[in-house]
PDB file of C-alpha atoms and ligand atoms in Angstrom:
ATOM      1  CA  UNK B   1     119.827  91.034  88.476  1.00  0.00           C
ATOM      2  CA  UNK B   2     116.270  92.383  88.296  1.00  0.00           C
ATOM      3  CA  UNK B   3     115.438  95.415  90.440  1.00  0.00           C
ATOM      4  CA  UNK B   4     113.459  94.587  93.596  1.00  0.00           C
ATOM      5  CA  UNK B   5     109.769  95.189  93.093  1.00  0.00           C
ATOM      6  CA  UNK B   6     108.594  97.786  95.595  1.00  0.00           C
ATOM      7  CA  UNK B   7     104.891  98.471  96.167  1.00  0.00           C
ATOM      8  CA  UNK B   8     103.433 101.505  97.887  1.00  0.00           C
ATOM      9  CA  UNK B   9     100.089 100.931  99.638  1.00  0.00           C
ATOM     10  CA  UNK B  10      98.814 104.449 100.376  1.00  0.00           C
ATOM     11  CA  UNK B  11      95.823 105.483 102.448  1.00  0.00           C
ATOM     12  CA  UNK B  12      94.644 107.447 105.409  1.00  0.00           C
ATOM     13  CA  UNK B  13      94.201 104.352 107.637  1.00  0.00           C
ATOM     14  CA  UNK B  14      92.019 106.255 110.104  1.00  0.00           C
ATOM     15  CA  UNK B  15      92.098 103.636 111.618  1.00  0.00           C
ATOM     16  CA  UNK B  16      93.702 100.616 109.936  1.00  0.00           C
ATOM     17  CA  UNK B  17      91.202  97.739 109.717  1.00  0.00           C
ATOM     18  CA  UNK B  18      91.067  94.100 108.622  1.00  0.00           C
ATOM     19  CA  UNK B  19      90.320  95.009 104.976  1.00  0.00           C
ATOM     20  CA  UNK B  20      93.492  97.132 104.763  1.00  0.00           C
ATOM     21  CA  UNK B  21      95.512  94.433 106.532  1.00  0.00           C
ATOM     22  CA  UNK B  22      94.314  91.782 104.074  1.00  0.00           C
ATOM     23  CA  UNK B  23      95.485  93.905 101.116  1.00  0.00           C
ATOM     24  CA  UNK B  24      98.894  94.519 102.773  1.00  0.00           C
ATOM     25  CA  UNK B  25      99.247  90.815 103.659  1.00  0.00           C
ATOM     26  CA  UNK B  26      98.543  89.776 100.073  1.00  0.00           C
ATOM     27  CA  UNK B  27     101.095  92.305  98.778  1.00  0.00           C
ATOM     28  CA  UNK B  28     103.811  90.448 100.696  1.00  0.00           C
ATOM     29  CA  UNK B  29     103.480  87.525  98.259  1.00  0.00           C
ATOM     30  CA  UNK B  30     103.485  89.765  95.190  1.00  0.00           C
ATOM     31  CA  UNK B  31     106.296  92.260  95.890  1.00  0.00           C
ATOM     32  CA  UNK B  32     109.831  92.189  97.324  1.00  0.00           C
ATOM     33  CA  UNK B  33     109.135  95.185  99.567  1.00  0.00           C
ATOM     34  CA  UNK B  34     105.850  96.713 100.659  1.00  0.00           C
ATOM     35  CA  UNK B  35     105.694 100.270 101.963  1.00  0.00           C
ATOM     36  CA  UNK B  36     102.490 101.397 103.649  1.00  0.00           C
ATOM     37  CA  UNK B  37     102.148 105.154 103.127  1.00  0.00           C
ATOM     38  CA  UNK B  38     100.216 107.057 105.785  1.00  0.00           C
ATOM     39  CA  UNK B  39      98.911 110.091 103.949  1.00  0.00           C
ATOM     40  CA  UNK B  40      97.452 113.324 105.202  1.00  0.00           C
ATOM     41  CA  UNK B  41      94.231 113.752 103.227  1.00  0.00           C
ATOM     42  CA  UNK B  42      93.530 117.482 102.900  1.00  0.00           C
ATOM     43  CA  UNK B  43      89.893 116.704 102.016  1.00  0.00           C
ATOM     44  CA  UNK B  44      89.263 114.652 105.192  1.00  0.00           C
ATOM     45  CA  UNK B  45      89.316 115.576 108.869  1.00  0.00           C
ATOM     46  CA  UNK B  46      90.955 112.599 110.559  1.00  0.00           C
ATOM     47  CA  UNK B  47      90.143 111.149 113.982  1.00  0.00           C
ATOM     48  CA  UNK B  48      93.741 110.107 114.660  1.00  0.00           C
ATOM     49  CA  UNK B  49      96.777 112.302 113.952  1.00  0.00           C
ATOM     50  CA  UNK B  50      99.228 111.215 111.262  1.00  0.00           C
ATOM     51  CA  UNK B  51     101.664 110.172 114.019  1.00  0.00           C
ATOM     52  CA  UNK B  52      98.993 108.102 115.801  1.00  0.00           C
ATOM     53  CA  UNK B  53      97.891 106.433 112.569  1.00  0.00           C
ATOM     54  CA  UNK B  54     101.508 105.653 111.694  1.00  0.00           C
ATOM     55  CA  UNK B  55     102.184 104.064 115.101  1.00  0.00           C
ATOM     56  CA  UNK B  56      98.973 102.019 114.906  1.00  0.00           C
ATOM     57  CA  UNK B  57      99.878 100.660 111.450  1.00  0.00           C
ATOM     58  CA  UNK B  58     103.470  99.971 112.553  1.00  0.00           C
ATOM     59  CA  UNK B  59     102.217  97.918 115.494  1.00  0.00           C
ATOM     60  CA  UNK B  60      99.759  96.008 113.281  1.00  0.00           C
ATOM     61  CA  UNK B  61     102.448  94.944 110.749  1.00  0.00           C
ATOM     62  CA  UNK B  62     105.440  94.570 113.078  1.00  0.00           C
ATOM     63  CA  UNK B  63     105.754  90.822 112.439  1.00  0.00           C
ATOM     64  CA  UNK B  64     105.786  91.213 108.647  1.00  0.00           C
ATOM     65  CA  UNK B  65     109.477  91.482 107.666  1.00  0.00           C
ATOM     66  CA  UNK B  66     109.072  92.910 104.153  1.00  0.00           C
ATOM     67  CA  UNK B  67     106.555  95.579 105.193  1.00  0.00           C
ATOM     68  CA  UNK B  68     107.523  99.062 106.371  1.00  0.00           C
ATOM     69  CA  UNK B  69     105.508 102.150 107.209  1.00  0.00           C
ATOM     70  CA  UNK B  70     106.180 105.764 106.238  1.00  0.00           C
ATOM     71  CA  UNK B  71     104.155 108.923 106.672  1.00  0.00           C
ATOM     72  CA  UNK B  72     103.853 111.695 104.138  1.00  0.00           C
ATOM     73  CA  UNK B  73     101.952 114.939 103.725  1.00  0.00           C
ATOM     74  CA  UNK B  74     102.702 115.044  99.998  1.00  0.00           C
ATOM     75  CA  UNK B  75     101.267 113.434  96.893  1.00  0.00           C
ATOM     76  CA  UNK B  76     101.166 109.651  96.498  1.00  0.00           C
ATOM     77  CA  UNK B  77     103.171 109.784  93.246  1.00  0.00           C
ATOM     78  CA  UNK B  78     105.841 111.965  94.857  1.00  0.00           C
ATOM     79  CA  UNK B  79     106.163 109.458  97.691  1.00  0.00           C
ATOM     80  CA  UNK B  80     106.314 106.550  95.201  1.00  0.00           C
ATOM     81  CA  UNK B  81     109.150 108.282  93.324  1.00  0.00           C
ATOM     82  CA  UNK B  82     111.041 109.019  96.576  1.00  0.00           C
ATOM     83  CA  UNK B  83     110.759 105.363  97.618  1.00  0.00           C
ATOM     84  CA  UNK B  84     111.625 103.920  94.202  1.00  0.00           C
ATOM     85  CA  UNK B  85     108.234 102.177  94.218  1.00  0.00           C
ATOM     86  CA  UNK B  86     107.157 101.031  90.744  1.00  0.00           C
ATOM     87  CA  UNK B  87     103.653 100.104  91.837  1.00  0.00           C
ATOM     88  CA  UNK B  88     100.865 101.792  93.791  1.00  0.00           C
ATOM     89  CA  UNK B  89      98.396  99.241  95.194  1.00  0.00           C
ATOM     90  CA  UNK B  90      94.799 100.141  95.952  1.00  0.00           C
ATOM     91  CA  UNK B  91      91.992  97.911  97.204  1.00  0.00           C
ATOM     92  CA  UNK B  92      88.630  97.822  95.453  1.00  0.00           C
ATOM     93  CA  UNK B  93      85.436  97.017  97.319  1.00  0.00           C
ATOM     94  CA  UNK B  94      82.470  98.220  95.269  1.00  0.00           C
ATOM     95  CA  UNK B  95      82.042  99.914  91.916  1.00  0.00           C
ATOM     96  CA  UNK B  96      82.017 103.233  93.761  1.00  0.00           C
ATOM     97  CA  UNK B  97      85.645 102.605  94.791  1.00  0.00           C
ATOM     98  CA  UNK B  98      86.541 102.224  91.117  1.00  0.00           C
ATOM     99  CA  UNK B  99      84.749 105.471  90.215  1.00  0.00           C
ATOM    100  CA  UNK B 100      86.851 107.228  92.867  1.00  0.00           C
ATOM    101  CA  UNK B 101      90.098 105.446  91.985  1.00  0.00           C
ATOM    102  CA  UNK B 102      90.106 105.656  88.200  1.00  0.00           C
ATOM    103  CA  UNK B 103      90.611 109.433  87.810  1.00  0.00           C
ATOM    104  CA  UNK B 104      93.326 109.319  90.491  1.00  0.00           C
ATOM    105  CA  UNK B 105      95.080 106.436  88.713  1.00  0.00           C
ATOM    106  CA  UNK B 106      94.976 108.294  85.378  1.00  0.00           C
ATOM    107  CA  UNK B 107      96.172 111.523  86.956  1.00  0.00           C
ATOM    108  CA  UNK B 108      99.015 109.654  88.686  1.00  0.00           C
ATOM    109  CA  UNK B 109      99.906 107.961  85.380  1.00  0.00           C
ATOM    110  CA  UNK B 110     100.208 111.371  83.711  1.00  0.00           C
ATOM    111  CA  UNK B 111     102.322 112.801  86.529  1.00  0.00           C
ATOM    112  CA  UNK B 112     104.539 109.719  86.956  1.00  0.00           C
ATOM    113  CA  UNK B 113     104.305 107.444  83.859  1.00  0.00           C
ATOM    114  CA  UNK B 114     106.761 104.872  85.242  1.00  0.00           C
ATOM    115  CA  UNK B 115     104.561 104.093  88.254  1.00  0.00           C
ATOM    116  CA  UNK B 116     101.712 101.626  87.675  1.00  0.00           C
ATOM    117  CA  UNK B 117      98.541 101.508  89.769  1.00  0.00           C
ATOM    118  CA  UNK B 118      97.422  97.959  90.557  1.00  0.00           C
ATOM    119  CA  UNK B 119      93.992  97.178  92.024  1.00  0.00           C
ATOM    120  CA  UNK B 120      93.390  94.197  94.278  1.00  0.00           C
ATOM    121  CA  UNK B 121      89.801  93.076  94.740  1.00  0.00           C
ATOM    122  CA  UNK B 122      88.710  93.056  98.377  1.00  0.00           C
ATOM    123  CA  UNK B 123      88.013  89.600  99.745  1.00  0.00           C
ATOM    124  CA  UNK B 124      84.255  89.175 100.252  1.00  0.00           C
ATOM    125  CA  UNK B 125      84.588  88.795 104.034  1.00  0.00           C
ATOM    126  CA  UNK B 126      86.236  92.250 104.261  1.00  0.00           C
ATOM    127  CA  UNK B 127      84.478  94.088 101.435  1.00  0.00           C
ATOM    128  CA  UNK B 128      81.934  95.714 103.781  1.00  0.00           C
ATOM    129  CA  UNK B 129      84.581  97.328 105.996  1.00  0.00           C
ATOM    130  CA  UNK B 130      85.533 100.988 105.723  1.00  0.00           C
ATOM    131  CA  UNK B 131      87.359 103.191 108.208  1.00  0.00           C
ATOM    132  CA  UNK B 132      84.262 105.421 108.219  1.00  0.00           C
ATOM    133  CA  UNK B 133      82.027 102.521 109.324  1.00  0.00           C
ATOM    134  CA  UNK B 134      84.556 101.555 112.012  1.00  0.00           C
ATOM    135  CA  UNK B 135      84.587 105.158 113.347  1.00  0.00           C
ATOM    136  CA  UNK B 136      80.801 105.462 113.219  1.00  0.00           C
ATOM    137  CA  UNK B 137      80.110 102.207 115.103  1.00  0.00           C
ATOM    138  CA  UNK B 138      82.890 102.880 117.618  1.00  0.00           C
ATOM    139  CA  UNK B 139      81.400 106.303 118.363  1.00  0.00           C
ATOM    140  CA  UNK B 140      78.233 104.489 119.568  1.00  0.00           C
ATOM    141  CA  UNK B 141      80.340 102.156 121.696  1.00  0.00           C
ATOM    142  CA  UNK B 142      79.418  99.200 119.448  1.00  0.00           C
ATOM    143  CA  UNK B 143      81.584  96.093 119.234  1.00  0.00           C
ATOM    144  CA  UNK B 144      84.017  96.475 116.296  1.00  0.00           C
ATOM    145  CA  UNK B 145      85.993  93.271 116.957  1.00  0.00           C
ATOM    146  CA  UNK B 146      84.867  91.809 113.604  1.00  0.00           C
ATOM    147  CA  UNK B 147      86.484  94.710 111.714  1.00  0.00           C
ATOM    148  CA  UNK B 148      89.762  95.632 113.449  1.00  0.00           C
ATOM    149  CA  UNK B 149      92.563  93.945 115.441  1.00  0.00           C
ATOM    150  CA  UNK B 150      92.129  94.082 119.261  1.00  0.00           C
ATOM    151  CA  UNK B 151      94.792  96.811 119.682  1.00  0.00           C
ATOM    152  CA  UNK B 152      92.908  99.086 117.282  1.00  0.00           C
ATOM    153  CA  UNK B 153      89.584  98.492 119.054  1.00  0.00           C
ATOM    154  CA  UNK B 154      91.312  99.456 122.318  1.00  0.00           C
ATOM    155  CA  UNK B 155      92.847 102.607 120.738  1.00  0.00           C
ATOM    156  CA  UNK B 156      89.408 103.626 119.397  1.00  0.00           C
ATOM    157  CA  UNK B 157      87.816 103.214 122.827  1.00  0.00           C
ATOM    158  CA  UNK B 158      90.581 105.316 124.435  1.00  0.00           C
ATOM    159  CA  UNK B 159      90.266 108.032 121.793  1.00  0.00           C
ATOM    160  CA  UNK B 160      86.463 108.173 121.983  1.00  0.00           C
ATOM    161  CA  UNK B 161      86.170 107.614 125.727  1.00  0.00           C
ATOM    162  CA  UNK B 162      83.843 104.636 125.220  1.00  0.00           C
ATOM    163  CA  UNK B 163      83.937 101.382 127.290  1.00  0.00           C
TER     164      UNK B 163
HETATM  165  P1  ADP J   1      88.919 103.650 103.941  1.00  0.00           P
HETATM  166  O1  ADP J   1      88.305 103.631 102.555  1.00  0.00           O
HETATM  167  O2  ADP J   1      88.645 102.422 104.750  1.00  0.00           O
HETATM  168  O3  ADP J   1      88.696 104.945 104.655  1.00  0.00           O
HETATM  169  P2  ADP J   1      91.573 104.450 103.091  1.00  0.00           P
HETATM  170  O4  ADP J   1      91.086 105.690 102.490  1.00  0.00           O
HETATM  171  O5  ADP J   1      92.640 104.545 104.131  1.00  0.00           O
HETATM  172  O6  ADP J   1      90.454 103.542 103.753  1.00  0.00           O
HETATM  173  O7  ADP J   1      91.999 103.478 101.924  1.00  0.00           O
HETATM  174  C1  ADP J   1      93.252 102.897 101.726  1.00  0.00           C
HETATM  175  C2  ADP J   1      93.142 101.830 100.678  1.00  0.00           C
HETATM  176  O8  ADP J   1      92.531 100.660 101.233  1.00  0.00           O
HETATM  177  C3  ADP J   1      92.285 102.200  99.477  1.00  0.00           C
HETATM  178  O9  ADP J   1      92.853 101.620  98.324  1.00  0.00           O
HETATM  179  C4  ADP J   1      90.966 101.540  99.781  1.00  0.00           C
HETATM  180  O10 ADP J   1      90.211 101.264  98.620  1.00  0.00           O
HETATM  181  C5  ADP J   1      91.452 100.263 100.422  1.00  0.00           C
HETATM  182  N1  ADP J   1      90.441  99.649 101.261  1.00  0.00           N
HETATM  183  C6  ADP J   1      89.694 100.255 102.189  1.00  0.00           C
HETATM  184  N2  ADP J   1      88.863  99.389 102.768  1.00  0.00           N
HETATM  185  C7  ADP J   1      89.097  98.178 102.203  1.00  0.00           C
HETATM  186  C8  ADP J   1      88.545  96.866 102.376  1.00  0.00           C
HETATM  187  N3  ADP J   1      87.577  96.638 103.250  1.00  0.00           N
HETATM  188  N4  ADP J   1      89.039  95.869 101.620  1.00  0.00           N
HETATM  189  C9  ADP J   1      90.015  96.109 100.723  1.00  0.00           C
HETATM  190  N5  ADP J   1      90.572  97.324 100.497  1.00  0.00           N
HETATM  191  C10 ADP J   1      90.120  98.341 101.228  1.00  0.00           C
END
């Protein structure tokens, strides 16, 4: 019997938004198991703690039976190896995403040759969304309902003390 195909979808998810959720949803049809990896990015100061981000993602995917959520403060390839994930999935919005992703994919390939990086193109209706834009608009108290699920909008308002 063939080994189950496990995909790791890594990111900082600070916070998770509809673009991330679309990539995770599409992975359900492509892989037997999907693990969302909540990473600590040493280069970024995050708004939500790793624990908060993990709980928010868990709540957002709780009805998706083949999706699980893990947190890690290590490297993506190390996590992939620990999980037995053969594939790392990343979403691509603009060319600038590819410029950022390509060196990481090559570096990961060198460190862990058995793990493949697969890119999924963002759907046009979500391609404008980034966690940074969500945080920036939320900080002004703007409506972010077109970018995140209601529970995330509520968590942002609580965190930022906005109405
Ligand atoms: P962001 O870029 O929103 O801060 P992350 O750093 O957490 O998000 O990225 C996690 C993964 O999700 C990356 O592969 C990123 O390219 C992808 N991604 C982010 N935003 C979108 C989007 N709007 N549509 C599709 N994929 C996305």
